[in-house]
Amino acid sequence: SQTIHQWPATLVQPVGSPLSLECTVEGTSNPNLYWYRQAAGRGLQLLFYSVGIGQISSEVPQNLSASRPQDRQFILSSKKLLLSDSGFYLCAWSTDGNSPLHFGNGTRLTVT
Amino acid sequence: KQEVTQIPAALSVPEGENLVLNCSFTDSAIYNLQWFRQDPGKGLTSLLLIQSSQREQTSGRLNASLDKSSGRSTLYIAASQPGDSATYLCAANTNAGKSTFGDGTTLTVKP
């Protein structure tokens, strides 16, 4: 069966520090991978998605970037965090563009 | 641009009641519509996915319907239980996996 791992679960970082959040998927090959952000009490906003190694599409201009160095690994990064980067970050995968989305447990990021 | 709205934002019902959660979307050209459950501080758990060619899907006490022409989907929960308390989100997949989410309905089922 397929599983998705996302870490860390919580993170407190000062403004201006770098960020690296990692997501890995097991039990499937060449998945579509997604990074979403959820503001408090709101729905999810798609940040990045990837259909293959090295293929990244950005949905919103921001202080963040994403990379996919391996087939089942998706990384969300920032060189310098802003207060507005605080939020709940969720990684997800799907088999293809018409299949169900499956989410990890999320990372709660607080920028102080 | 796809917009997804969920009404009501919050709902409180006594245990055992049947209930309906609503989801509306502005662009009917969707691939599918997916319903999720989210517990506080947790990720999303997929409940049901309805493909654009389907009218409804059922899983246990849950039934989701889709009316593309009117831009609506409903999630029906039968015989609600306290364990059903959570936030329920719908997501419209308009562009090959890039889904637009509603803000969710927070359900509280009172014992």
mmCIF file of C-alpha atoms in Angstrom:
data_model
loop_
_atom_site.group_PDB
_atom_site.id
_atom_site.type_symbol
_atom_site.label_atom_id
_atom_site.label_comp_id
_atom_site.label_asym_id
_atom_site.label_seq_id
_atom_site.Cartn_x
_atom_site.Cartn_y
_atom_site.Cartn_z
ATOM 1 C CA SER A 1 0.000 0.000 0.000
ATOM 2 C CA GLN A 2 1.056 3.575 -0.541
ATOM 3 C CA THR A 3 2.116 5.848 2.281
ATOM 4 C CA ILE A 4 3.207 9.454 2.473
ATOM 5 C CA HIS A 5 5.605 10.815 5.049
ATOM 6 C CA GLN A 6 6.031 14.454 5.887
ATOM 7 C CA TRP A 7 8.365 16.000 8.440
ATOM 8 C CA PRO A 8 8.830 17.716 10.738
ATOM 9 C CA ALA A 9 5.372 17.862 12.313
ATOM 10 C CA THR A 10 5.995 21.267 13.893
ATOM 11 C CA LEU A 11 8.651 23.886 13.311
ATOM 12 C CA VAL A 12 9.361 27.279 14.867
ATOM 13 C CA GLN A 13 11.789 29.409 12.921
ATOM 14 C CA PRO A 14 12.939 33.047 13.226
ATOM 15 C CA VAL A 15 12.337 35.548 10.462
ATOM 16 C CA GLY A 16 15.135 35.463 7.893
ATOM 17 C CA SER A 17 16.126 31.852 8.558
ATOM 18 C CA PRO A 18 16.074 29.164 5.848
ATOM 19 C CA LEU A 19 13.444 26.454 5.536
ATOM 20 C CA SER A 20 13.426 22.893 4.281
ATOM 21 C CA LEU A 21 10.361 20.655 4.536
ATOM 22 C CA GLU A 22 10.533 17.156 3.144
ATOM 23 C CA CYS A 23 7.907 14.789 1.827
ATOM 24 C CA THR A 24 8.368 11.236 0.592
ATOM 25 C CA VAL A 25 5.938 8.754 -0.888
ATOM 26 C CA GLU A 26 6.282 4.986 -0.699
ATOM 27 C CA GLY A 27 4.594 2.213 -2.645
ATOM 28 C CA THR A 28 4.091 3.969 -5.969
ATOM 29 C CA SER A 29 6.157 5.208 -8.900
ATOM 30 C CA ASN A 30 6.124 8.535 -10.737
ATOM 31 C CA PRO A 31 3.375 10.095 -8.648
ATOM 32 C CA ASN A 32 2.105 13.630 -9.078
ATOM 33 C CA LEU A 33 3.275 15.559 -6.005
ATOM 34 C CA TYR A 34 1.796 18.703 -4.492
ATOM 35 C CA TRP A 35 2.536 21.271 -1.796
ATOM 36 C CA TYR A 36 -0.456 23.059 -0.279
ATOM 37 C CA ARG A 37 -0.681 25.697 2.445
ATOM 38 C CA GLN A 38 -3.647 26.105 4.758
ATOM 39 C CA ALA A 39 -4.345 29.330 6.611
ATOM 40 C CA ALA A 40 -6.177 29.084 9.927
ATOM 41 C CA GLY A 41 -9.829 28.133 9.415
ATOM 42 C CA ARG A 42 -9.505 28.190 5.665
ATOM 43 C CA GLY A 43 -9.237 25.828 2.744
ATOM 44 C CA LEU A 44 -6.036 24.815 1.032
ATOM 45 C CA GLN A 45 -4.047 26.864 -1.459
ATOM 46 C CA LEU A 46 -1.929 25.018 -4.014
ATOM 47 C CA LEU A 47 1.670 26.240 -3.942
ATOM 48 C CA PHE A 48 3.583 23.830 -6.201
ATOM 49 C CA TYR A 49 2.963 20.654 -8.124
ATOM 50 C CA SER A 50 5.229 18.225 -9.937
ATOM 51 C CA VAL A 51 4.546 15.526 -12.526
ATOM 52 C CA GLY A 52 8.108 14.195 -12.594
ATOM 53 C CA ILE A 53 11.702 14.556 -11.420
ATOM 54 C CA GLY A 54 12.887 18.112 -11.880
ATOM 55 C CA GLN A 55 9.497 19.270 -13.168
ATOM 56 C CA ILE A 56 8.027 21.915 -10.871
ATOM 57 C CA SER A 57 5.133 24.278 -11.505
ATOM 58 C CA SER A 58 4.510 27.228 -9.233
ATOM 59 C CA GLU A 59 0.963 28.347 -8.678
ATOM 60 C CA VAL A 60 1.496 31.530 -6.682
ATOM 61 C CA PRO A 61 4.380 34.008 -6.533
ATOM 62 C CA GLN A 62 5.956 33.834 -3.113
ATOM 63 C CA ASN A 63 8.996 33.463 -0.964
ATOM 64 C CA LEU A 64 9.082 29.701 -1.370
ATOM 65 C CA SER A 65 10.487 27.209 -3.855
ATOM 66 C CA ALA A 66 10.121 23.487 -4.426
ATOM 67 C CA SER A 67 12.363 20.752 -5.769
ATOM 68 C CA ARG A 68 11.951 17.107 -6.701
ATOM 69 C CA PRO A 69 15.407 15.528 -6.625
ATOM 70 C CA GLN A 70 14.074 11.961 -6.680
ATOM 71 C CA ASP A 71 10.938 10.321 -8.031
ATOM 72 C CA ARG A 72 9.173 10.116 -4.687
ATOM 73 C CA GLN A 73 10.748 13.025 -2.835
ATOM 74 C CA PHE A 74 9.383 16.555 -2.774
ATOM 75 C CA ILE A 75 11.048 19.400 -0.882
ATOM 76 C CA LEU A 76 9.708 22.827 0.022
ATOM 77 C CA SER A 77 12.340 25.482 0.704
ATOM 78 C CA SER A 78 12.918 29.093 1.487
ATOM 79 C CA LYS A 79 16.152 31.056 1.726
ATOM 80 C CA LYS A 80 14.739 33.649 4.119
ATOM 81 C CA LEU A 81 11.453 33.142 5.952
ATOM 82 C CA LEU A 82 8.897 35.922 6.372
ATOM 83 C CA LEU A 83 6.265 36.219 9.090
ATOM 84 C CA SER A 84 3.630 35.665 6.400
ATOM 85 C CA ASP A 85 5.091 32.223 5.672
ATOM 86 C CA SER A 86 3.559 30.894 8.896
ATOM 87 C CA GLY A 87 0.899 28.275 8.281
ATOM 88 C CA PHE A 88 0.080 24.615 7.923
ATOM 89 C CA TYR A 89 1.921 22.995 5.011
ATOM 90 C CA LEU A 90 0.573 19.830 3.473
ATOM 91 C CA CYS A 91 2.152 17.513 0.963
ATOM 92 C CA ALA A 92 -0.050 15.345 -1.242
ATOM 93 C CA TRP A 93 0.281 12.811 -4.024
ATOM 94 C CA SER A 94 -1.908 11.316 -6.713
ATOM 95 C CA THR A 95 -1.402 8.622 -9.346
ATOM 96 C CA ASP A 96 -2.272 11.047 -12.124
ATOM 97 C CA GLY A 97 -4.233 14.214 -12.716
ATOM 98 C CA ASN A 98 -7.592 12.476 -12.453
ATOM 99 C CA SER A 99 -7.000 10.342 -9.385
ATOM 100 C CA PRO A 100 -7.698 10.970 -5.699
ATOM 101 C CA LEU A 101 -5.397 13.221 -3.714
ATOM 102 C CA HIS A 102 -3.747 11.652 -0.649
ATOM 103 C CA PHE A 103 -2.320 13.903 2.020
ATOM 104 C CA GLY A 104 0.435 13.697 4.589
ATOM 105 C CA ASN A 105 -0.048 14.786 8.188
ATOM 106 C CA GLY A 106 1.233 18.299 7.573
ATOM 107 C CA THR A 107 3.848 20.601 9.103
ATOM 108 C CA ARG A 108 2.818 23.451 11.373
ATOM 109 C CA LEU A 109 5.299 26.279 10.655
ATOM 110 C CA THR A 110 5.476 29.292 12.949
ATOM 111 C CA VAL A 111 7.772 32.121 11.937
ATOM 112 C CA THR A 112 8.658 34.379 14.879
ATOM 113 C CA LYS B 1 -10.906 30.892 -12.168
ATOM 114 C CA GLN B 2 -12.600 28.140 -10.170
ATOM 115 C CA GLU B 3 -14.185 29.165 -6.872
ATOM 116 C CA VAL B 4 -15.512 26.677 -4.337
ATOM 117 C CA THR B 5 -17.941 27.600 -1.560
ATOM 118 C CA GLN B 6 -19.085 25.481 1.353
ATOM 119 C CA ILE B 7 -22.185 26.337 3.333
ATOM 120 C CA PRO B 8 -22.688 26.336 6.258
ATOM 121 C CA ALA B 9 -19.283 27.151 7.747
ATOM 122 C CA ALA B 10 -20.265 25.352 10.942
ATOM 123 C CA LEU B 11 -22.986 22.910 11.888
ATOM 124 C CA SER B 12 -23.989 21.376 15.210
ATOM 125 C CA VAL B 13 -26.372 18.432 15.371
ATOM 126 C CA PRO B 14 -27.471 15.880 17.975
ATOM 127 C CA GLU B 15 -26.209 12.328 17.654
ATOM 128 C CA GLY B 16 -28.239 10.139 15.330
ATOM 129 C CA GLU B 17 -29.366 12.907 13.018
ATOM 130 C CA ASN B 18 -28.959 12.684 9.253
ATOM 131 C CA LEU B 19 -27.270 15.723 7.734
ATOM 132 C CA VAL B 20 -26.209 17.263 4.436
ATOM 133 C CA LEU B 21 -23.120 19.334 3.726
ATOM 134 C CA ASN B 22 -23.087 21.530 0.660
ATOM 135 C CA CYS B 23 -20.372 22.411 -1.827
ATOM 136 C CA SER B 24 -20.776 24.678 -4.848
ATOM 137 C CA PHE B 25 -18.303 25.469 -7.619
ATOM 138 C CA THR B 26 -18.332 28.076 -10.356
ATOM 139 C CA ASP B 27 -16.625 26.223 -13.216
ATOM 140 C CA SER B 28 -18.518 23.084 -14.219
ATOM 141 C CA ALA B 29 -15.627 21.778 -16.362
ATOM 142 C CA ILE B 30 -14.242 19.580 -13.615
ATOM 143 C CA TYR B 31 -12.406 16.251 -13.814
ATOM 144 C CA ASN B 32 -13.765 15.153 -10.458
ATOM 145 C CA LEU B 33 -14.835 16.345 -7.030
ATOM 146 C CA GLN B 34 -13.354 14.962 -3.839
ATOM 147 C CA TRP B 35 -14.586 15.158 -0.245
ATOM 148 C CA PHE B 36 -12.159 15.116 2.673
ATOM 149 C CA ARG B 37 -12.282 15.000 6.428
ATOM 150 C CA GLN B 38 -9.810 16.954 8.563
ATOM 151 C CA ASP B 39 -9.384 16.494 12.300
ATOM 152 C CA PRO B 40 -7.850 19.410 14.269
ATOM 153 C CA GLY B 41 -4.157 19.821 13.536
ATOM 154 C CA LYS B 42 -4.103 16.866 11.157
ATOM 155 C CA GLY B 43 -3.841 16.247 7.473
ATOM 156 C CA LEU B 44 -6.760 15.499 5.167
ATOM 157 C CA THR B 45 -8.346 12.067 4.874
ATOM 158 C CA SER B 46 -10.029 11.278 1.593
ATOM 159 C CA LEU B 47 -13.659 10.226 1.982
ATOM 160 C CA LEU B 48 -15.134 10.025 -1.503
ATOM 161 C CA LEU B 49 -14.221 10.990 -5.037
ATOM 162 C CA ILE B 50 -16.847 11.482 -7.732
ATOM 163 C CA GLN B 51 -15.687 11.512 -11.329
ATOM 164 C CA SER B 52 -17.279 14.042 -13.658
ATOM 165 C CA SER B 53 -19.250 11.281 -15.399
ATOM 166 C CA GLN B 54 -20.738 9.997 -12.144
ATOM 167 C CA ARG B 55 -23.740 11.197 -10.166
ATOM 168 C CA GLU B 56 -22.932 9.785 -6.763
ATOM 169 C CA GLN B 57 -20.636 7.659 -4.663
ATOM 170 C CA THR B 58 -21.313 5.814 -1.417
ATOM 171 C CA SER B 59 -19.095 4.587 1.381
ATOM 172 C CA GLY B 60 -20.742 3.247 4.506
ATOM 173 C CA ARG B 61 -22.869 6.009 6.051
ATOM 174 C CA LEU B 62 -21.570 8.561 3.570
ATOM 175 C CA ASN B 63 -23.107 9.425 0.221
ATOM 176 C CA ALA B 64 -21.778 12.126 -2.065
ATOM 177 C CA SER B 65 -23.660 13.454 -5.077
ATOM 178 C CA LEU B 66 -22.554 15.602 -7.982
ATOM 179 C CA ASP B 67 -24.592 17.856 -10.271
ATOM 180 C CA LYS B 68 -22.136 19.406 -12.687
ATOM 181 C CA SER B 69 -24.718 21.460 -14.553
ATOM 182 C CA SER B 70 -25.713 23.327 -11.416
ATOM 183 C CA GLY B 71 -22.203 23.361 -9.944
ATOM 184 C CA ARG B 72 -23.169 21.540 -6.762
ATOM 185 C CA SER B 73 -22.129 18.591 -4.681
ATOM 186 C CA THR B 74 -23.551 17.336 -1.417
ATOM 187 C CA LEU B 75 -22.184 15.031 1.253
ATOM 188 C CA TYR B 76 -24.887 13.138 3.117
ATOM 189 C CA ILE B 77 -24.016 11.621 6.492
ATOM 190 C CA ALA B 78 -26.513 9.152 7.899
ATOM 191 C CA ALA B 79 -27.046 8.489 11.583
ATOM 192 C CA SER B 80 -24.341 10.888 12.709
ATOM 193 C CA GLN B 81 -22.029 9.943 15.575
ATOM 194 C CA PRO B 82 -19.770 12.027 17.859
ATOM 195 C CA GLY B 83 -16.794 10.509 16.038
ATOM 196 C CA ASP B 84 -17.979 12.260 12.862
ATOM 197 C CA SER B 85 -17.077 15.620 14.419
ATOM 198 C CA ALA B 86 -14.452 17.179 12.160
ATOM 199 C CA THR B 87 -14.053 19.695 9.353
ATOM 200 C CA TYR B 88 -15.239 18.494 5.963
ATOM 201 C CA LEU B 89 -13.694 19.977 2.825
ATOM 202 C CA CYS B 90 -14.582 19.571 -0.809
ATOM 203 C CA ALA B 91 -12.154 20.043 -3.685
ATOM 204 C CA ALA B 92 -12.929 20.551 -7.365
ATOM 205 C CA ASN B 93 -10.287 19.194 -9.730
ATOM 206 C CA THR B 94 -10.481 21.509 -12.716
ATOM 207 C CA ASN B 95 -7.046 21.086 -14.258
ATOM 208 C CA ALA B 96 -5.342 17.714 -14.171
ATOM 209 C CA GLY B 97 -4.885 17.379 -10.440
ATOM 210 C CA LYS B 98 -4.733 21.025 -9.462
ATOM 211 C CA SER B 99 -7.712 21.175 -7.157
ATOM 212 C CA THR B 100 -9.509 24.186 -5.696
ATOM 213 C CA PHE B 101 -10.677 23.734 -2.121
ATOM 214 C CA GLY B 102 -13.581 25.193 -0.222
ATOM 215 C CA ASP B 103 -13.025 26.613 3.256
ATOM 216 C CA GLY B 104 -14.783 23.659 4.856
ATOM 217 C CA THR B 105 -17.740 22.960 7.114
ATOM 218 C CA THR B 106 -16.945 22.260 10.765
ATOM 219 C CA LEU B 107 -19.319 19.614 12.068
ATOM 220 C CA THR B 108 -20.000 18.992 15.737
ATOM 221 C CA VAL B 109 -22.113 15.971 16.682
ATOM 222 C CA LYS B 110 -23.323 16.189 20.268
ATOM 223 C CA PRO B 111 -23.827 12.970 22.294
#
